[in-house]
Structure formats: structure tokens, C-alpha cells
Amino acid sequence: FGFIEFLLHRKDEKEDKNSEVLTAIQNLEDKVNELNDKIDKVDATVDEGHAVTSRVRLLRFADELRMKLKHSKDAWDQCFSDITTYEHYCDNHPLFKNNQTEATVEFIHKTYKIRLEENDFL
């Protein structure tokens, strides 16, 4: 009986250790999921920040155009990149406030065509 008791006791200890390991793994998985949620929130905040920054730059660029300031071809390219970034974000985030730039973007494109035809860049 002593040997059988030893084996049963050993089996119980292994089951307890296995249970502890499984609990630790579950806790670790929960922490990883929490961390992933936090990372997703940070990513969303960063993406929105990029969209807002792009919007600010393109609105400022349009204001400079209205003040008759000239820009280099590189500055125009950056503005078009900002327009693309902003519009892409808005397309993918329909709840994001997006009624501030449509006329401005149209004005930028129209002005660019004129400057391109006249080769009127810095």
C-alpha cells in the first residue's frame, strides 16, 4: 500500500503543478490581451494625430496660397501627401469630423494646375 500511496500522492502533486502552470498561462494570456488592447488604443491615437497634423498643414498651405505665397515643387508634393493621408484616414474612420477640407482641397488642386501650366514654383 505504501508504494501505491506514494504513486497517488505523486500523481496529485503533478496535477496540482499542472493546474498551477495552466493558471499561470491563462493569467499571462490575459495580460497579453490587455497589453494588445492598450497598444491598439495608442495606435489609434497616433493615427488620428497624423490625420489632424496633415489637415492642419494642408489648411495652412491653402492659407499661404491665398496670401499669394509661392511654394517649391517639393512643398506641393508634401501638401498632396498630406491630402492623401488625411482623406485615407477619413475614409477609414467615418465618425471622424471631416467637413473642414473639401473646398480647401479643391482650391489647392485648382491652384496647382494653374502653377503647373505657368511653371510658377519657387
Coordinates of N, CA and C in Angstrom, one line a residue:
F1 N 0.8 -1.2 0.0 CA 0.0 0.0 0.0 C 0.8 1.3 0.0
G2 N 2.0 1.2 0.6 CA 2.8 2.4 0.7 C 3.3 2.9 -0.7
F3 N 3.6 2.0 -1.5 CA 4.1 2.4 -2.9 C 2.9 2.9 -3.7
I4 N 1.7 2.4 -3.5 CA 0.5 2.9 -4.2 C 0.2 4.3 -3.7
E5 N 0.3 4.5 -2.4 CA 0.0 5.8 -1.8 C 1.0 6.8 -2.4
F6 N 2.3 6.4 -2.4 CA 3.3 7.2 -3.0 C 3.0 7.7 -4.4
L7 N 2.6 6.7 -5.2 CA 2.3 7.0 -6.6 C 1.0 7.9 -6.7
L8 N 0.0 7.7 -5.9 CA -1.2 8.5 -5.9 C -0.8 9.9 -5.5
H9 N 0.0 10.0 -4.4 CA 0.4 11.3 -3.9 C 1.2 12.1 -5.0
R10 N 2.1 11.3 -5.7 CA 2.9 12.0 -6.7 C 2.0 12.4 -7.9
K11 N 1.0 11.6 -8.2 CA 0.1 12.0 -9.3 C -0.7 13.3 -8.9
D12 N -1.1 13.4 -7.7 CA -1.8 14.5 -7.2 C -0.9 15.8 -7.2
E13 N 0.3 15.6 -6.9 CA 1.3 16.7 -6.9 C 1.5 17.2 -8.4
K14 N 1.6 16.3 -9.3 CA 1.8 16.6 -10.7 C 0.5 17.4 -11.2
E15 N -0.7 16.9 -10.8 CA -1.9 17.5 -11.3 C -2.0 18.9 -10.7
D16 N -1.6 19.1 -9.4 CA -1.5 20.5 -8.8 C -0.6 21.4 -9.6
K17 N 0.6 20.8 -9.9 CA 1.6 21.7 -10.6 C 1.1 22.0 -12.0
N18 N 0.5 21.0 -12.7 CA -0.1 21.3 -14.0 C -1.2 22.3 -13.9
S19 N -2.0 22.2 -12.9 CA -3.1 23.2 -12.7 C -2.5 24.6 -12.5
E20 N -1.4 24.7 -11.7 CA -0.7 26.0 -11.4 C -0.1 26.5 -12.7
V21 N 0.5 25.7 -13.5 CA 1.0 26.1 -14.8 C -0.1 26.6 -15.7
L22 N -1.2 25.9 -15.8 CA -2.3 26.3 -16.7 C -2.9 27.6 -16.2
T23 N -3.0 27.8 -14.9 CA -3.5 29.1 -14.4 C -2.5 30.2 -14.7
A24 N -1.2 30.0 -14.6 CA -0.2 31.0 -14.9 C -0.2 31.3 -16.4
I25 N -0.4 30.3 -17.2 CA -0.5 30.6 -18.7 C -1.7 31.4 -19.0
Q26 N -2.9 31.1 -18.4 CA -4.1 31.9 -18.6 C -3.9 33.3 -18.1
N27 N -3.3 33.5 -17.0 CA -3.0 34.9 -16.5 C -2.1 35.6 -17.4
L28 N -1.1 34.9 -18.0 CA -0.2 35.5 -18.9 C -1.0 35.9 -20.2
E29 N -1.8 35.0 -20.7 CA -2.6 35.3 -21.9 C -3.5 36.6 -21.6
D30 N -4.1 36.7 -20.4 CA -5.0 37.8 -20.1 C -4.1 39.1 -20.1
K31 N -2.9 39.0 -19.6 CA -2.1 40.2 -19.6 C -1.7 40.6 -21.0
V32 N -1.4 39.6 -21.8 CA -1.0 39.9 -23.2 C -2.2 40.5 -23.9
N33 N -3.4 40.0 -23.7 CA -4.6 40.6 -24.3 C -4.8 42.1 -23.9
E34 N -4.6 42.3 -22.6 CA -4.7 43.7 -22.1 C -3.7 44.6 -22.7
L35 N -2.4 44.1 -22.9 CA -1.4 44.9 -23.5 C -1.7 45.2 -25.0
N36 N -2.2 44.2 -25.7 CA -2.6 44.4 -27.1 C -3.7 45.4 -27.2
D37 N -4.7 45.4 -26.3 CA -5.7 46.4 -26.3 C -5.1 47.8 -26.1
K38 N -4.2 47.9 -25.2 CA -3.6 49.2 -24.9 C -2.8 49.7 -26.2
I39 N -2.1 48.8 -26.8 CA -1.3 49.1 -28.0 C -2.2 49.5 -29.1
D40 N -3.4 48.9 -29.3 CA -4.3 49.2 -30.3 C -4.9 50.7 -30.0
K41 N -5.1 51.0 -28.8 CA -5.6 52.4 -28.5 C -4.5 53.4 -28.8
V42 N -3.3 53.1 -28.4 CA -2.2 54.0 -28.7 C -2.0 54.2 -30.3
D43 N -2.1 53.1 -31.0 CA -2.0 53.2 -32.5 C -3.1 54.0 -33.0
A44 N -4.4 53.9 -32.5 CA -5.5 54.7 -33.0 C -5.3 56.1 -32.7
T45 N -4.7 56.4 -31.5 CA -4.5 57.8 -31.2 C -3.4 58.4 -32.1
V46 N -2.4 57.7 -32.3 CA -1.3 58.1 -33.2 C -1.8 58.4 -34.6
D47 N -2.6 57.4 -35.1 CA -3.1 57.6 -36.5 C -4.0 58.8 -36.6
E48 N -4.8 59.1 -35.6 CA -5.7 60.3 -35.6 C -4.8 61.5 -35.5
G49 N -3.8 61.4 -34.7 CA -2.8 62.6 -34.6 C -2.2 62.9 -36.0
H50 N -1.8 61.9 -36.7 CA -1.2 62.1 -38.0 C -2.3 62.7 -39.0
A51 N -3.5 62.3 -38.9 CA -4.6 62.9 -39.7 C -4.8 64.3 -39.4
V52 N -4.8 64.6 -38.1 CA -5.1 66.0 -37.7 C -3.9 66.9 -38.1
T53 N -2.7 66.4 -38.0 CA -1.5 67.2 -38.4 C -1.5 67.4 -39.9
S54 N -1.9 66.4 -40.6 CA -2.0 66.6 -42.1 C -3.0 67.6 -42.4
R55 N -4.2 67.6 -41.8 CA -5.2 68.5 -42.0 C -4.7 70.0 -41.7
V56 N -4.1 70.1 -40.6 CA -3.5 71.5 -40.2 C -2.6 72.0 -41.2
R57 N -1.7 71.1 -41.7 CA -0.7 71.5 -42.7 C -1.3 71.9 -44.0
L58 N -2.3 71.1 -44.5 CA -2.9 71.5 -45.8 C -3.8 72.7 -45.7
L59 N -4.4 72.9 -44.5 CA -5.2 74.2 -44.3 C -4.2 75.4 -44.3
R60 N -3.1 75.2 -43.6 CA -2.1 76.3 -43.6 C -1.5 76.6 -45.0
F61 N -1.3 75.5 -45.7 CA -0.8 75.7 -47.1 C -1.8 76.4 -47.9
A62 N -3.0 76.1 -47.8 CA -4.0 76.8 -48.6 C -4.1 78.3 -48.2
D63 N -4.0 78.6 -46.9 CA -4.0 80.0 -46.4 C -2.8 80.7 -47.1
E64 N -1.6 80.1 -47.1 CA -0.5 80.7 -47.8 C -0.7 80.9 -49.2
L65 N -1.4 80.0 -49.9 CA -1.7 80.2 -51.3 C -2.6 81.5 -51.5
R66 N -3.6 81.6 -50.6 CA -4.5 82.8 -50.6 C -3.7 84.1 -50.4
M67 N -2.6 84.0 -49.6 CA -1.8 85.2 -49.4 C -0.8 85.4 -50.5
K68 N -0.9 84.6 -51.6 CA -0.1 84.7 -52.8 C 1.4 84.3 -52.5
L69 N 1.6 83.5 -51.5 CA 3.0 83.0 -51.3 C 3.2 81.8 -52.3
K70 N 4.4 81.8 -52.8 CA 4.8 80.8 -53.7 C 5.5 79.6 -52.9
H71 N 5.4 78.4 -53.5 CA 6.0 77.3 -52.8 C 6.8 76.5 -53.8
S72 N 7.8 75.7 -53.3 CA 8.6 74.8 -54.2 C 7.7 73.6 -54.6
K73 N 8.2 72.9 -55.6 CA 7.5 71.7 -56.1 C 7.5 70.7 -54.9
D74 N 8.6 70.6 -54.1 CA 8.6 69.7 -53.0 C 7.5 70.0 -52.0
A75 N 7.3 71.3 -51.7 CA 6.3 71.7 -50.8 C 4.9 71.3 -51.3
W76 N 4.7 71.4 -52.6 CA 3.4 71.0 -53.2 C 3.3 69.5 -53.0
D77 N 4.3 68.8 -53.3 CA 4.3 67.3 -53.1 C 3.9 66.9 -51.7
Q78 N 4.5 67.6 -50.7 CA 4.2 67.3 -49.3 C 2.7 67.6 -49.0
C79 N 2.2 68.7 -49.6 CA 0.8 69.0 -49.4 C -0.1 67.9 -50.0
F80 N 0.2 67.4 -51.2 CA -0.6 66.3 -51.7 C -0.5 65.1 -50.9
S81 N 0.7 64.8 -50.3 CA 0.8 63.7 -49.4 C 0.0 63.8 -48.2
D82 N -0.1 65.1 -47.7 CA -1.0 65.3 -46.5 C -2.4 65.1 -46.9
I83 N -2.8 65.6 -48.1 CA -4.2 65.4 -48.5 C -4.5 63.9 -48.6
T84 N -3.6 63.1 -49.1 CA -3.8 61.7 -49.3 C -4.0 61.0 -47.9
T85 N -3.0 61.4 -47.0 CA -3.1 60.8 -45.6 C -4.4 61.2 -44.9
Y86 N -4.8 62.4 -45.0 CA -6.0 62.9 -44.4 C -7.2 62.2 -45.0
E87 N -7.3 62.2 -46.3 CA -8.5 61.6 -46.9 C -8.6 60.1 -46.6
H88 N -7.4 59.4 -46.6 CA -7.4 58.0 -46.3 C -7.9 57.7 -44.9
Y89 N -7.4 58.5 -44.0 CA -7.9 58.4 -42.6 C -9.4 58.6 -42.5
C90 N -9.9 59.6 -43.1 CA -11.3 59.9 -43.1 C -12.1 58.8 -43.7
D91 N -11.7 58.3 -44.8 CA -12.4 57.2 -45.5 C -12.5 56.0 -44.5
N92 N -11.5 55.7 -43.7 CA -11.5 54.5 -42.9 C -12.0 54.8 -41.5
H93 N -12.4 56.1 -41.2 CA -12.9 56.4 -39.9 C -14.1 57.4 -40.1
P94 N -15.3 56.8 -40.4 CA -16.4 57.7 -40.8 C -16.9 58.6 -39.7
L95 N -16.6 58.3 -38.4 CA -17.0 59.1 -37.3 C -16.1 60.3 -37.1
F96 N -15.0 60.3 -37.7 CA -14.0 61.4 -37.6 C -14.6 62.7 -38.3
K97 N -14.5 63.8 -37.6 CA -15.0 65.0 -38.2 C -14.3 65.4 -39.5
N98 N -15.0 65.4 -40.6 CA -14.4 65.6 -41.9 C -15.2 66.5 -42.8
N99 N -15.5 67.7 -42.3 CA -16.2 68.6 -43.2 C -15.4 69.9 -43.3
Q100 N -14.1 69.9 -43.0 CA -13.3 71.1 -43.0 C -12.4 71.3 -44.2
T101 N -12.3 70.3 -45.0 CA -11.2 70.4 -46.0 C -11.7 70.3 -47.5
E102 N -12.9 69.9 -47.7 CA -13.3 69.6 -49.1 C -13.0 70.8 -50.1
A103 N -13.5 72.0 -49.7 CA -13.4 73.1 -50.5 C -11.9 73.5 -50.6
T104 N -11.2 73.4 -49.5 CA -9.8 73.7 -49.4 C -9.0 72.8 -50.4
V105 N -9.2 71.5 -50.4 CA -8.5 70.6 -51.2 C -8.8 70.9 -52.7
E106 N -10.0 71.3 -53.0 CA -10.4 71.7 -54.4 C -9.6 72.9 -54.8
F107 N -9.5 73.9 -53.9 CA -8.8 75.1 -54.1 C -7.3 74.8 -54.4
I108 N -6.7 73.9 -53.6 CA -5.3 73.5 -53.7 C -5.1 72.9 -55.1
H109 N -5.9 72.0 -55.5 CA -5.8 71.3 -56.8 C -5.9 72.3 -57.9
K110 N -6.9 73.2 -57.8 CA -7.1 74.2 -58.9 C -5.9 75.1 -59.0
T111 N -5.4 75.6 -57.9 CA -4.2 76.4 -57.9 C -3.0 75.7 -58.4
Y112 N -2.8 74.4 -58.1 CA -1.7 73.7 -58.6 C -1.7 73.6 -60.1
K113 N -2.9 73.3 -60.7 CA -3.0 73.2 -62.1 C -2.5 74.5 -62.8
I114 N -2.9 75.7 -62.2 CA -2.5 77.0 -62.7 C -1.0 77.1 -62.6
R115 N -0.4 76.8 -61.4 CA 1.0 77.0 -61.2 C 1.8 76.0 -62.1
L116 N 1.3 74.8 -62.4 CA 1.9 73.9 -63.2 C 1.9 74.4 -64.7
E117 N 0.8 74.9 -65.1 CA 0.7 75.4 -66.5 C 1.7 76.6 -66.7
E118 N 1.8 77.4 -65.7 CA 2.6 78.6 -65.8 C 4.1 78.3 -65.3
N119 N 4.4 77.1 -64.8 CA 5.7 76.8 -64.3 C 6.1 77.8 -63.2
D120 N 5.1 78.0 -62.3 CA 5.3 79.1 -61.3 C 5.5 78.6 -59.9
F121 N 6.6 77.8 -59.8 CA 7.0 77.3 -58.5 C 8.3 78.0 -58.0
L122 N 8.6 77.9 -56.8 CA 9.9 78.5 -56.3 C 11.0 77.8 -56.9

